[in-house]
Coordinates of C-alpha atoms in Angstrom, one line a residue:
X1 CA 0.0 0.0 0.0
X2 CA 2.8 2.2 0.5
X3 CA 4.7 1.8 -2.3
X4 CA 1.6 2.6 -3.9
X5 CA 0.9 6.3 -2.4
X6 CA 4.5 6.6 -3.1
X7 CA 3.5 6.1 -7.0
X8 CA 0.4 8.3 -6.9
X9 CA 2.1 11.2 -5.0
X10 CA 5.5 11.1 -7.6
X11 CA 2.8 11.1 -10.6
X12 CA 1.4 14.4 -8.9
X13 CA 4.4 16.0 -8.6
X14 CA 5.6 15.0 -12.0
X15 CA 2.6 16.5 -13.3
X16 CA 2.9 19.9 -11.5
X17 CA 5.9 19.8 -13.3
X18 CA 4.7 19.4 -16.4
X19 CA 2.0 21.4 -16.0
X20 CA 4.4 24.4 -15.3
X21 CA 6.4 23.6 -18.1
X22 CA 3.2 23.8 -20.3
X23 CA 2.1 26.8 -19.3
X24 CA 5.4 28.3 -19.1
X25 CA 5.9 27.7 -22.8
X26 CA 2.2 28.6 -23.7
X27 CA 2.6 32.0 -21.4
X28 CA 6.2 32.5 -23.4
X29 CA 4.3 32.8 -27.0
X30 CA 2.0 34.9 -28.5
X31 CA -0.9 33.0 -27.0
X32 CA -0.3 34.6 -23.6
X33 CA -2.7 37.4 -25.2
X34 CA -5.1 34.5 -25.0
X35 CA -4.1 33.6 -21.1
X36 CA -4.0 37.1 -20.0
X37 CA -5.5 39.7 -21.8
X38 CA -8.6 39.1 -24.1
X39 CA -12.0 40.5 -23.7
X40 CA -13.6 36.7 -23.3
X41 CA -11.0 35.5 -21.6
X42 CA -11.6 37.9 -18.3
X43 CA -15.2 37.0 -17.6
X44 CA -14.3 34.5 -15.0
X45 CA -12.0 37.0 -12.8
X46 CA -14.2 39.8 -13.5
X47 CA -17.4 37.2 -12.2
X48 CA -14.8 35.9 -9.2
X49 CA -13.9 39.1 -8.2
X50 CA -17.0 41.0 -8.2
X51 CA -18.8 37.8 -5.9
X52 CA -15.8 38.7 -3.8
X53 CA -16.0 41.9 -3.1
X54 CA -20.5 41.7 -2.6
X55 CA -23.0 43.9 -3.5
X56 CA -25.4 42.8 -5.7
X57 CA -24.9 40.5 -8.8
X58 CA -27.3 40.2 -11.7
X59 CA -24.8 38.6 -14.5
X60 CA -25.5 38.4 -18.2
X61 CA -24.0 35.7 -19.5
X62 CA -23.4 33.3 -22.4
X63 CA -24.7 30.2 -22.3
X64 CA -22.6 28.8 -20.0
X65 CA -22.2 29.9 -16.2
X66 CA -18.5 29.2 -15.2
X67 CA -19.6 27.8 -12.2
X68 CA -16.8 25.6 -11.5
X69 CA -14.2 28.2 -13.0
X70 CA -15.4 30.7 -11.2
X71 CA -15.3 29.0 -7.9
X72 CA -11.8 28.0 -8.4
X73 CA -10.5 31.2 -9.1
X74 CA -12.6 32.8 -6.4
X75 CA -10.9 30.0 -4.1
X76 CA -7.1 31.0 -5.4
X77 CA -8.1 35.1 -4.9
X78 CA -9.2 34.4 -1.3
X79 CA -6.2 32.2 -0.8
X80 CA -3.3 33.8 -3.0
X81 CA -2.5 38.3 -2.3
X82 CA -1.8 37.7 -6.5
X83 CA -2.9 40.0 -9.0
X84 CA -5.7 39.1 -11.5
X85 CA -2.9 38.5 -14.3
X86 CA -0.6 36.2 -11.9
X87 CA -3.8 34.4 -10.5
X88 CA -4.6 33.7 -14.1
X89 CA -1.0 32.1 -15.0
X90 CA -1.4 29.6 -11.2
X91 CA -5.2 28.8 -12.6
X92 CA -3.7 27.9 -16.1
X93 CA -1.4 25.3 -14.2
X94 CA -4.0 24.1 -11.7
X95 CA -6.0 23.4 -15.2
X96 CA -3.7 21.2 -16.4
X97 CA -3.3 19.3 -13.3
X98 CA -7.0 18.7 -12.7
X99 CA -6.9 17.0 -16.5
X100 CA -3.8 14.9 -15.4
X101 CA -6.0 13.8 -12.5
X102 CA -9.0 13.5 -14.6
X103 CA -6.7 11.2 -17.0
X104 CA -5.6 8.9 -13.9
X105 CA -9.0 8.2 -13.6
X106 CA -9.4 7.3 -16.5
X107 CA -6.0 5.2 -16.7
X108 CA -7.8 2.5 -14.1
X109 CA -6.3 1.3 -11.1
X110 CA -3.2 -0.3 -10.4
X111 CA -3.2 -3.8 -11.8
X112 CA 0.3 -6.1 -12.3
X113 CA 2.0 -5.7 -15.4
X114 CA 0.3 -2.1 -15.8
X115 CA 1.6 1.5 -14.8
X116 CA -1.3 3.7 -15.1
X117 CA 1.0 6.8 -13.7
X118 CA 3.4 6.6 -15.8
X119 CA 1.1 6.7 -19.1
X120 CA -0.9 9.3 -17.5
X121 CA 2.2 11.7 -17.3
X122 CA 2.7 10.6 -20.8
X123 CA -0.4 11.5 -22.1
X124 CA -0.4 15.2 -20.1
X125 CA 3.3 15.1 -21.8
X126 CA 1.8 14.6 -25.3
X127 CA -1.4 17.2 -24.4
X128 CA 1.1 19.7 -23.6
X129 CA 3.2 19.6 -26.5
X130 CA -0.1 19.7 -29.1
X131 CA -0.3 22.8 -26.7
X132 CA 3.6 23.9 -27.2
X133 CA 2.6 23.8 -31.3
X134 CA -0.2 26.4 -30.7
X135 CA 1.1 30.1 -30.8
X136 CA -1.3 32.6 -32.2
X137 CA -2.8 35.5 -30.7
X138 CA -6.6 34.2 -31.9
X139 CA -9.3 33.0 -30.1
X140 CA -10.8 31.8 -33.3
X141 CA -7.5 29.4 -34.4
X142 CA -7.5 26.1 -34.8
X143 CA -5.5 25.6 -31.7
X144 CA -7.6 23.9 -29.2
X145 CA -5.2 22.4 -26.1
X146 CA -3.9 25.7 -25.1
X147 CA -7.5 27.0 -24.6
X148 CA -7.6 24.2 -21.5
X149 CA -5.4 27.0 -19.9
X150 CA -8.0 29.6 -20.0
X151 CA -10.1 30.4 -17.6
X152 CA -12.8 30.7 -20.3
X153 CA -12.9 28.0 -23.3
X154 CA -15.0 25.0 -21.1
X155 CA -11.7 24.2 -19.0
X156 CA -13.9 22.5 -16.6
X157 CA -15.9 21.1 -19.1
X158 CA -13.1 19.4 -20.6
X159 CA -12.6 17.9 -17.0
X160 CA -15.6 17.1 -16.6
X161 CA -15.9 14.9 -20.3
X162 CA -12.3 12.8 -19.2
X163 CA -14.3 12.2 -15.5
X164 CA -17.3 10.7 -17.0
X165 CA -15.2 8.6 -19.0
X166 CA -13.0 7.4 -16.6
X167 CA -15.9 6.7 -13.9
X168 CA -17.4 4.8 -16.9
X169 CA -14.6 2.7 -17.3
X170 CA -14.2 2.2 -13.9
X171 CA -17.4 0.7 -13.5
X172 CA -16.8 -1.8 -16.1
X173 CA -13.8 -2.2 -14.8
X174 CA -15.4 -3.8 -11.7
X175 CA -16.4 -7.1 -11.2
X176 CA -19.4 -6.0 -8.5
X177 CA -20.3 -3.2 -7.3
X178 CA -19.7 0.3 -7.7
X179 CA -22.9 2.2 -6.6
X180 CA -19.8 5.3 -5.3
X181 CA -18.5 5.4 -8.8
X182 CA -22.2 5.6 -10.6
X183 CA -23.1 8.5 -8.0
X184 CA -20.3 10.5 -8.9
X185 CA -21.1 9.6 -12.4
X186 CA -24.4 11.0 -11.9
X187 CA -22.5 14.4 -9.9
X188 CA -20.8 15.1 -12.6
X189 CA -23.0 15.0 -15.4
X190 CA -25.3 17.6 -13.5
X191 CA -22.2 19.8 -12.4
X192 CA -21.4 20.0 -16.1
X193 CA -24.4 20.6 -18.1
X194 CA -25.7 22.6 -15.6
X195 CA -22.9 25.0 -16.0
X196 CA -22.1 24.3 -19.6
X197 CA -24.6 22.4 -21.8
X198 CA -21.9 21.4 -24.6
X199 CA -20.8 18.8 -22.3
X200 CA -23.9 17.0 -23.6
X201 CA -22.5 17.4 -27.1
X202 CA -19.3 16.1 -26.5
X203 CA -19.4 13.5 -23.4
X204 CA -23.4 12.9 -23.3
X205 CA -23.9 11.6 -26.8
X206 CA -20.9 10.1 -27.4
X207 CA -21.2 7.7 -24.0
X208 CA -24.5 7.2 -25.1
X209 CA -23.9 6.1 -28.9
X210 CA -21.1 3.9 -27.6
X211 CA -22.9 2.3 -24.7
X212 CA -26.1 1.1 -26.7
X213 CA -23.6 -0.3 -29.1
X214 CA -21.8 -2.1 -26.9
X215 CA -24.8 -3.0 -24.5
X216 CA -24.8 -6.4 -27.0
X217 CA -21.5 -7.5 -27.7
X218 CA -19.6 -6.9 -23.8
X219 CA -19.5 -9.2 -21.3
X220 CA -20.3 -6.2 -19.3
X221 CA -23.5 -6.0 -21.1
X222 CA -26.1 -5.7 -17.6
X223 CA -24.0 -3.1 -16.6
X224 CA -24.5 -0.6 -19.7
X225 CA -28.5 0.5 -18.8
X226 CA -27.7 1.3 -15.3
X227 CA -24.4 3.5 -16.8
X228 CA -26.7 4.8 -19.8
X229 CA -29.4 5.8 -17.7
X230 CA -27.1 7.8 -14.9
X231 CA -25.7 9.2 -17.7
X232 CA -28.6 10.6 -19.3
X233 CA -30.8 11.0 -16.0
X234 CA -27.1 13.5 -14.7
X235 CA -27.5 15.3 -17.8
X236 CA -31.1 15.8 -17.5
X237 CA -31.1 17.3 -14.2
X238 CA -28.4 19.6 -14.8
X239 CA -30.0 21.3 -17.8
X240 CA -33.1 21.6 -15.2
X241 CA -30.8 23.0 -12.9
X242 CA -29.9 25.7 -15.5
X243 CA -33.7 27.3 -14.6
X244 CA -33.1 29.4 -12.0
X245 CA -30.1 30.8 -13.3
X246 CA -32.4 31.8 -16.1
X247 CA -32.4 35.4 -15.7
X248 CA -28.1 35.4 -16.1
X249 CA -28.3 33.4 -19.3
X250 CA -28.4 36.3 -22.1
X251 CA -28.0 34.0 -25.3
X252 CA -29.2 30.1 -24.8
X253 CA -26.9 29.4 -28.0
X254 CA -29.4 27.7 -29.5
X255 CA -29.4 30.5 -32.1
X256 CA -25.7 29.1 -32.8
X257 CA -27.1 25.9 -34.4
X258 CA -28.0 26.9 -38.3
X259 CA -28.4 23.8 -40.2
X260 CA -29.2 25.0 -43.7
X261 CA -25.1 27.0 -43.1
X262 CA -23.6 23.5 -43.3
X263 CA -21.3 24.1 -46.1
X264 CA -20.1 27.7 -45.0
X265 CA -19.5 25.8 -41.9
X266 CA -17.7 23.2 -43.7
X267 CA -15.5 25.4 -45.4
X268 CA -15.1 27.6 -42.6
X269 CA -13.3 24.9 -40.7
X270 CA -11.7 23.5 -43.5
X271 CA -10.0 27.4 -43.6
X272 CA -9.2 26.9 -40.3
X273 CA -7.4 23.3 -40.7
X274 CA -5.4 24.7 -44.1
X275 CA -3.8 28.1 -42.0
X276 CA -2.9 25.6 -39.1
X277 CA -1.4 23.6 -41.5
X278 CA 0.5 26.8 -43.0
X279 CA 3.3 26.7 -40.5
X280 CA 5.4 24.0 -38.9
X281 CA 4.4 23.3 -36.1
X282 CA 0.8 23.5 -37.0
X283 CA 1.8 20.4 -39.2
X284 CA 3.7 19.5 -36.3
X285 CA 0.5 19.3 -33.9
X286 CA -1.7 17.6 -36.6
X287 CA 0.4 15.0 -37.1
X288 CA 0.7 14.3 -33.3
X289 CA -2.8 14.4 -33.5
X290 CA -3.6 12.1 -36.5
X291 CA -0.8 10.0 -35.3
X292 CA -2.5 9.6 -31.5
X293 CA -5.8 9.2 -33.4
X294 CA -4.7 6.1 -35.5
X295 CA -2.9 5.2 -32.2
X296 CA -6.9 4.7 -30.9
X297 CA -8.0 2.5 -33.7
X298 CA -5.1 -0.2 -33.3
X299 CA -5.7 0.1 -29.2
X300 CA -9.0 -0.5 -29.7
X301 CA -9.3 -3.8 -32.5
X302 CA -6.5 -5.4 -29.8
X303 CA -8.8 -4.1 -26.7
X304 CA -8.9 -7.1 -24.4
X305 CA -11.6 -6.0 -21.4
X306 CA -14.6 -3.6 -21.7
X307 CA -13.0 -0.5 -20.3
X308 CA -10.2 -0.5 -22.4
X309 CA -12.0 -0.9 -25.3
X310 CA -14.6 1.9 -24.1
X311 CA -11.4 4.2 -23.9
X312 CA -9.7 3.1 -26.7
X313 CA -13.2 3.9 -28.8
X314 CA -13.9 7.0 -27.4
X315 CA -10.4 8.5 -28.3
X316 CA -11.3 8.5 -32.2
X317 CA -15.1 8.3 -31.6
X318 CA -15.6 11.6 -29.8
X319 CA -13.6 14.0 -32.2
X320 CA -15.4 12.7 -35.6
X321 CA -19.1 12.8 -33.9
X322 CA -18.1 16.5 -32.7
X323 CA -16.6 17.5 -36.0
X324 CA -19.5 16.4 -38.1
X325 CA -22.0 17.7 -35.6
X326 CA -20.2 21.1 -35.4
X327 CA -20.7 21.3 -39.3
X328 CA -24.3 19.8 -39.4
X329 CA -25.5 22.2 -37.3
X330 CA -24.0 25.2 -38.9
X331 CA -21.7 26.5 -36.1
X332 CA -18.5 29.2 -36.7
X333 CA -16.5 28.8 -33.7
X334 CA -13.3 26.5 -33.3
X335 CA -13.4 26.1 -29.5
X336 CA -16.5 23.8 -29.7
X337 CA -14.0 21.5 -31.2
X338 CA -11.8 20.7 -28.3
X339 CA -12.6 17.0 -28.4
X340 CA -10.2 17.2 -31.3
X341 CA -7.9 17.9 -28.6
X342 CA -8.2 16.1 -25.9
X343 CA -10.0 13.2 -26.6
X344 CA -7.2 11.7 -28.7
X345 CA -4.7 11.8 -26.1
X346 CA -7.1 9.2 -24.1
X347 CA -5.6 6.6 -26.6
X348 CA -2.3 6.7 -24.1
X349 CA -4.0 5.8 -21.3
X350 CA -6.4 2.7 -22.9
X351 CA -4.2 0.0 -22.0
X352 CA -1.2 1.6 -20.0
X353 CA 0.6 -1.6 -20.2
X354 CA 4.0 -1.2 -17.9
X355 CA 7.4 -1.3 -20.3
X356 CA 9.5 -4.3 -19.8
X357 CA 12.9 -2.8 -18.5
X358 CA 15.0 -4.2 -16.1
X359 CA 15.9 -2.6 -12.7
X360 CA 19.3 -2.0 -13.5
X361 CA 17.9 0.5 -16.2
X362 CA 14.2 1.5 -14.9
X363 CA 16.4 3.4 -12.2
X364 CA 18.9 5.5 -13.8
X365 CA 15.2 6.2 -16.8
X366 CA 13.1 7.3 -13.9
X367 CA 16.1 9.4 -12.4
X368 CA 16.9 11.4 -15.8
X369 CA 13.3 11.7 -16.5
X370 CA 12.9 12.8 -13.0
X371 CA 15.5 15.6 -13.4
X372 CA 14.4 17.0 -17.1
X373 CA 11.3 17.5 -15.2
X374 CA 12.6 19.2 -11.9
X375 CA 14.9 21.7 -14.3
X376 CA 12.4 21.8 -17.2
X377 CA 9.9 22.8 -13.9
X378 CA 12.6 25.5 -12.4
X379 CA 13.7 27.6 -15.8
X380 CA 10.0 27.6 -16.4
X381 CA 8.8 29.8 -13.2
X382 CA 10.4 32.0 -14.4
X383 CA 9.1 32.4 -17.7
X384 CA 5.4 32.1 -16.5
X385 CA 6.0 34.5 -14.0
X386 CA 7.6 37.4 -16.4
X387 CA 4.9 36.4 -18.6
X388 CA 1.9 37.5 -15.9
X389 CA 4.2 40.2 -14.8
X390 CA 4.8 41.8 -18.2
X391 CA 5.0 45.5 -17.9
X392 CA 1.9 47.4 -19.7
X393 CA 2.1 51.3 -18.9
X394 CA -0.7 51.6 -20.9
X395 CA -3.0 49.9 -19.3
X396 CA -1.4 51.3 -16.0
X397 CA -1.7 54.8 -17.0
X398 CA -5.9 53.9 -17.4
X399 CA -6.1 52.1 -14.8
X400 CA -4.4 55.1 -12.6
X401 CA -6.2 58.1 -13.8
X402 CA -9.3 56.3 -13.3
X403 CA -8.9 55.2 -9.8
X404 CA -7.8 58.6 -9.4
X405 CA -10.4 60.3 -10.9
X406 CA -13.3 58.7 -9.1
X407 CA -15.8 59.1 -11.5
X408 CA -17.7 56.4 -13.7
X409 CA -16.8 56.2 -17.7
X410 CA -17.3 53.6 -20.3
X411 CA -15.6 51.9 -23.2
X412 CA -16.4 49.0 -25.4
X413 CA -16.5 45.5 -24.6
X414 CA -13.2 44.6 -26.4
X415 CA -11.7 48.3 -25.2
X416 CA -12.9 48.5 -21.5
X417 CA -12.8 44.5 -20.5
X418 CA -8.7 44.4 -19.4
X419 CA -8.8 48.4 -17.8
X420 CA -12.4 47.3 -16.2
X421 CA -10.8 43.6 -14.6
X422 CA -7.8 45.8 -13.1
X423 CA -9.3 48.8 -11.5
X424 CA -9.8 49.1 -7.9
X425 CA -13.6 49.4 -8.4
X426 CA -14.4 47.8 -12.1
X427 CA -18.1 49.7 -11.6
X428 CA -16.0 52.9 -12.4
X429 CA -16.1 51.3 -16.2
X430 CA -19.5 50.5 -17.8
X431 CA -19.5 48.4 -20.9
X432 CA -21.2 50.0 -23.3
X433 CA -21.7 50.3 -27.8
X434 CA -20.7 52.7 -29.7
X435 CA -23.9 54.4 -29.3
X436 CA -23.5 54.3 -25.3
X437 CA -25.8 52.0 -25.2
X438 CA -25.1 49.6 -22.0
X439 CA -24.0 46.6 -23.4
X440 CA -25.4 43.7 -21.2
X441 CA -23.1 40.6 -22.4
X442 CA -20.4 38.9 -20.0
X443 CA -20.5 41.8 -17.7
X444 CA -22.7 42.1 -14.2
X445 CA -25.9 44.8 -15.1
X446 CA -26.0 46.6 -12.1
X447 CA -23.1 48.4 -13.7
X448 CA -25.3 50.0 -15.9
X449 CA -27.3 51.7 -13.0
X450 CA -25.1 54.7 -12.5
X451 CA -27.3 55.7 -15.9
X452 CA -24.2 58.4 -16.9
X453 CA -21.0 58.8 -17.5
X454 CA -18.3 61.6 -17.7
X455 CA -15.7 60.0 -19.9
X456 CA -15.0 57.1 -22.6
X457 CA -12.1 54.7 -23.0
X458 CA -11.0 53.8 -26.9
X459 CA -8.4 52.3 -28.7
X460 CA -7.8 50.8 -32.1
X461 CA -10.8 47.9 -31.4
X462 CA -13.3 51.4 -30.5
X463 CA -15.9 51.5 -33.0
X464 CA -16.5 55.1 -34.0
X465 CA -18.7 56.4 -31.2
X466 CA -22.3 57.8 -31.9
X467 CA -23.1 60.2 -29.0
X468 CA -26.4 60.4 -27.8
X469 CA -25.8 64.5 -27.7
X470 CA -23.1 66.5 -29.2
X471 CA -20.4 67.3 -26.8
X472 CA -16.4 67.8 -27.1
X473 CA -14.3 66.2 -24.4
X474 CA -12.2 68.8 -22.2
X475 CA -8.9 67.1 -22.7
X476 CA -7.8 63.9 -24.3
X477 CA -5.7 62.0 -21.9
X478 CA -3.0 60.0 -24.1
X479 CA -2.4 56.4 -22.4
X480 CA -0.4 54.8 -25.3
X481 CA -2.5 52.7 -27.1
X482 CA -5.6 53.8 -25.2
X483 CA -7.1 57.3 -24.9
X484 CA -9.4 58.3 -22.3
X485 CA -11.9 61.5 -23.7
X486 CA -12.7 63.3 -20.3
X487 CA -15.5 65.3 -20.4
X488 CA -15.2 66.3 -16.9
X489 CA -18.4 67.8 -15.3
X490 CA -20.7 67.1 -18.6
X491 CA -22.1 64.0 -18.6
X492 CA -23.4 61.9 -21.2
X493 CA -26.8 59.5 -20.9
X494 CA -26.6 56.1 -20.8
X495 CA -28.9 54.3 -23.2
X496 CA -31.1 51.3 -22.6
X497 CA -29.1 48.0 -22.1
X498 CA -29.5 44.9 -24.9
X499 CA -27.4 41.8 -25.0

């Protein structure tokens, strides 16, 4: 028993390490703009925060909640005296750590002639370099594993998918029993739809399609209503739990789904897989991919026991039904094909059959690998701490003169979201259109009840403003690439807010 806690607590460490290395390589590239700094990428530390610090909360949202995001983060801001930049870089590791434990999980339990730890750390190892290949600026690339750093792109959903599929598989792993593992099947299916109803999409259906194919052929047959119907019956009660929060749900995404689009779609994402293919590593990552995904095939014709033939099947299954569902249903948006991501890497972990090595060289391997980790860990810090520390005067000369001025102004969403996340009191900065109308999407609506403002916030993203009256600021305050117009004691009328 000891030597196995000893196993588990050396696969943690070894995945904190890689985690940091991950994240230190993802921070070091042009996708820290991603981590750090974009307008959708704030909503859960501006959400966090502003539960923090009280007063009343009446969120509009997307269609998913951040629940479990935003609980975490509220958990490392209580915890951590980090700013909102450096609480973002620890969340980005924490991320990746939860999906290292999510893949344990899903590795099955310590058997002879098996080492589920090791292949775990291999398959966080081969996640994280799909996420090294990834190192654009936009939220709309083809680059789907660095978005499990965000705060933003279904991180916990992601979790949430590998859970139910390892809790599956541990089921039919069982001989008897298992009434704990189909309760926290059941947990988790409501946690996740409930706060994100694409995890129907990409773990509900795809469990579902596998399980009444396999209900005739395993040996595990009796067990596959009872898993179908937790399934299902978790899913079900979490999109019921999504009632109440009914008034913070601003756009139900159902107006996403355009069927008659399907070849815009098509091609849309087809664009997308030609300019990740336009570079080397983007050829880099989808050959890793293609490779891992071939990789689940083979493990899955020479699959010898129901769970590792569930895994196995579910590594190439997931990715196609999500593709072709993205494009039947007319969608433009690349994050809603993580599974591409993820689900591949689950190959790995399928049979995690040990390696025959002898002692004399399993040592001095564990050792080295042991060390790359421990100084690949160390020069990393670094990097993913200068990274969240970056200098931005810009954003510091807003941030100051608004503090400073304490009056309340407005900007744009994709202008005012970064200045509003780091003042000492975001209300000071109502998110508004270019007609100073309040703009009521990702942002908590009590903002908008000051009802005027004495200044504006714009940049090159500003869309030429409309004023509701004719005015000419008293002095243009330059910050860089922002400008603040301050119109000191004239104030200007908010108009009604719209989503």
């Amino acid at each position: 028993m000891r030597r196995v806690w000893v196993r588990e607590l050396t696969g943690w460490l070894g995945a904190l390490g890689v985690s940091v290395i991950i994240a230190g390589q993802v921070a070091a590239s042009a996708r820290s703009e991603l981590l750090f700094r974009d307008g959708d990428s704030l909503i859960v530390a501006m959400f966090a925060r502003s539960v923090l610090a009280g007063g009343p909360q009446d969120w509009a949202m997307s269609s998913v909640l951040f629940l479990p995001e935003a609980s975490a983060f509220a958990g490392l801001d209580a915890l951590l005296p980090l700013d909102p930049t450096s609480l973002l870089a620890v969340n980005a590791v924490l991320n990746l750590l939860a999906l290292y434990g999510s893949l344990r999980l899903v590795a099955g339990r310590q058997r002879e002639g098996q080492a589920p730890v090791a292949w775990s750390l291999i398959a966080l190892l081969a996640f994280g370099l799909l996420a090294a290949t990834e190192i654009s600026a936009s939220r709309d690339a083809l680059e789907l594993a660095s978005l499990q750093l965000t705060t933003t792109y279904y991180a916990a959903t992601v979790i949430g998918v590998v859970l139910s599929i390892g809790l599956v598989r541990r089921v039919l792993d069982r001989d008897r029993g298992g009434s704990g593992l189909l309760v926290a099947l059941g947990a988790v299916a409501a946690v996740s739809s409930l706060t994100n109803p694409l995890y129907a999409v990409w773990a509900t259906v795809p469990l579902t399609v596998y399980l009444l194919f396999a209900m005739r052929m395993s040996t595990r047959r009796t067990r596959m209503p009872i898993l179908l119907a937790v399934l299902v019956g978790g899913t079900v009660l979490g999109l019921i739990g999504r009632i109440p929060f009914g008034a913070w749900v601003a756009n139900t995404g159902a107006g996403y789904a355009q069927p008659a689009l399907w070849p815009q779609s098509a091609a849309y994402y087809g664009g997308l897989l030609l300019d990740r293919l336009s570079t080397p590593l983007g050829i880099i990552g989808c050959l890793l991919a293609l490779a891992l995904l071939v990789w689940a095939v083979l493990r899955m014709t020479r699959a010898e026991d129901p769970g590792s033939r569930l895994v196995a099947t579910l590594a190439w299954l997931m990715p196609v039904l999500v593709v072709v569902g993205a494009i039947a249903l007319g969608t433009h948006a690349a994050r809603y094909l993580q599974p591409v991501a993820f689900a591949p890497v689950l190959a790995l972990v399928a049979v995690p059959r040990a390696v025959r090595m002898s002692r004399r060289a399993a040592r001095p391997a564990a050792a080295v690998a042991a060390v790359l980790v421990l100084v690949g860990s160390g020069l990393s810090v670094p990097r993913l701490g200068a990274a969240a520390a970056s200098a931005d005067p810009d954003l510091l000369c807003v941030t100051d003169w608004v503090d400073a001025s304490g009056r309340t102004g407005a900007g744009q969403f994709w202008t005012a979201r970064l200045p509003k996340l780091h003042l000492d009191d975001p209300a000071q900065l109502v998110q508004v259109d270019h007609q100073l109308n309040g703009y009521a999407w990702l942002v908590n609506r009590r903002d908008f009840d000051v009802g005027e403002v004495s200044f504006l916030i714009e940049d090159a993203q500003t869309v030429r403003w409309q004023l509701p009256v004719a005015v000419v600021p008293d002095e243009v305050v330059d910050c860089g690439r922002y400008r603040i117009l301050d119109f000191g004691d004239t104030t200007l009328p908010l108009g009604p807010p719209h989503s």
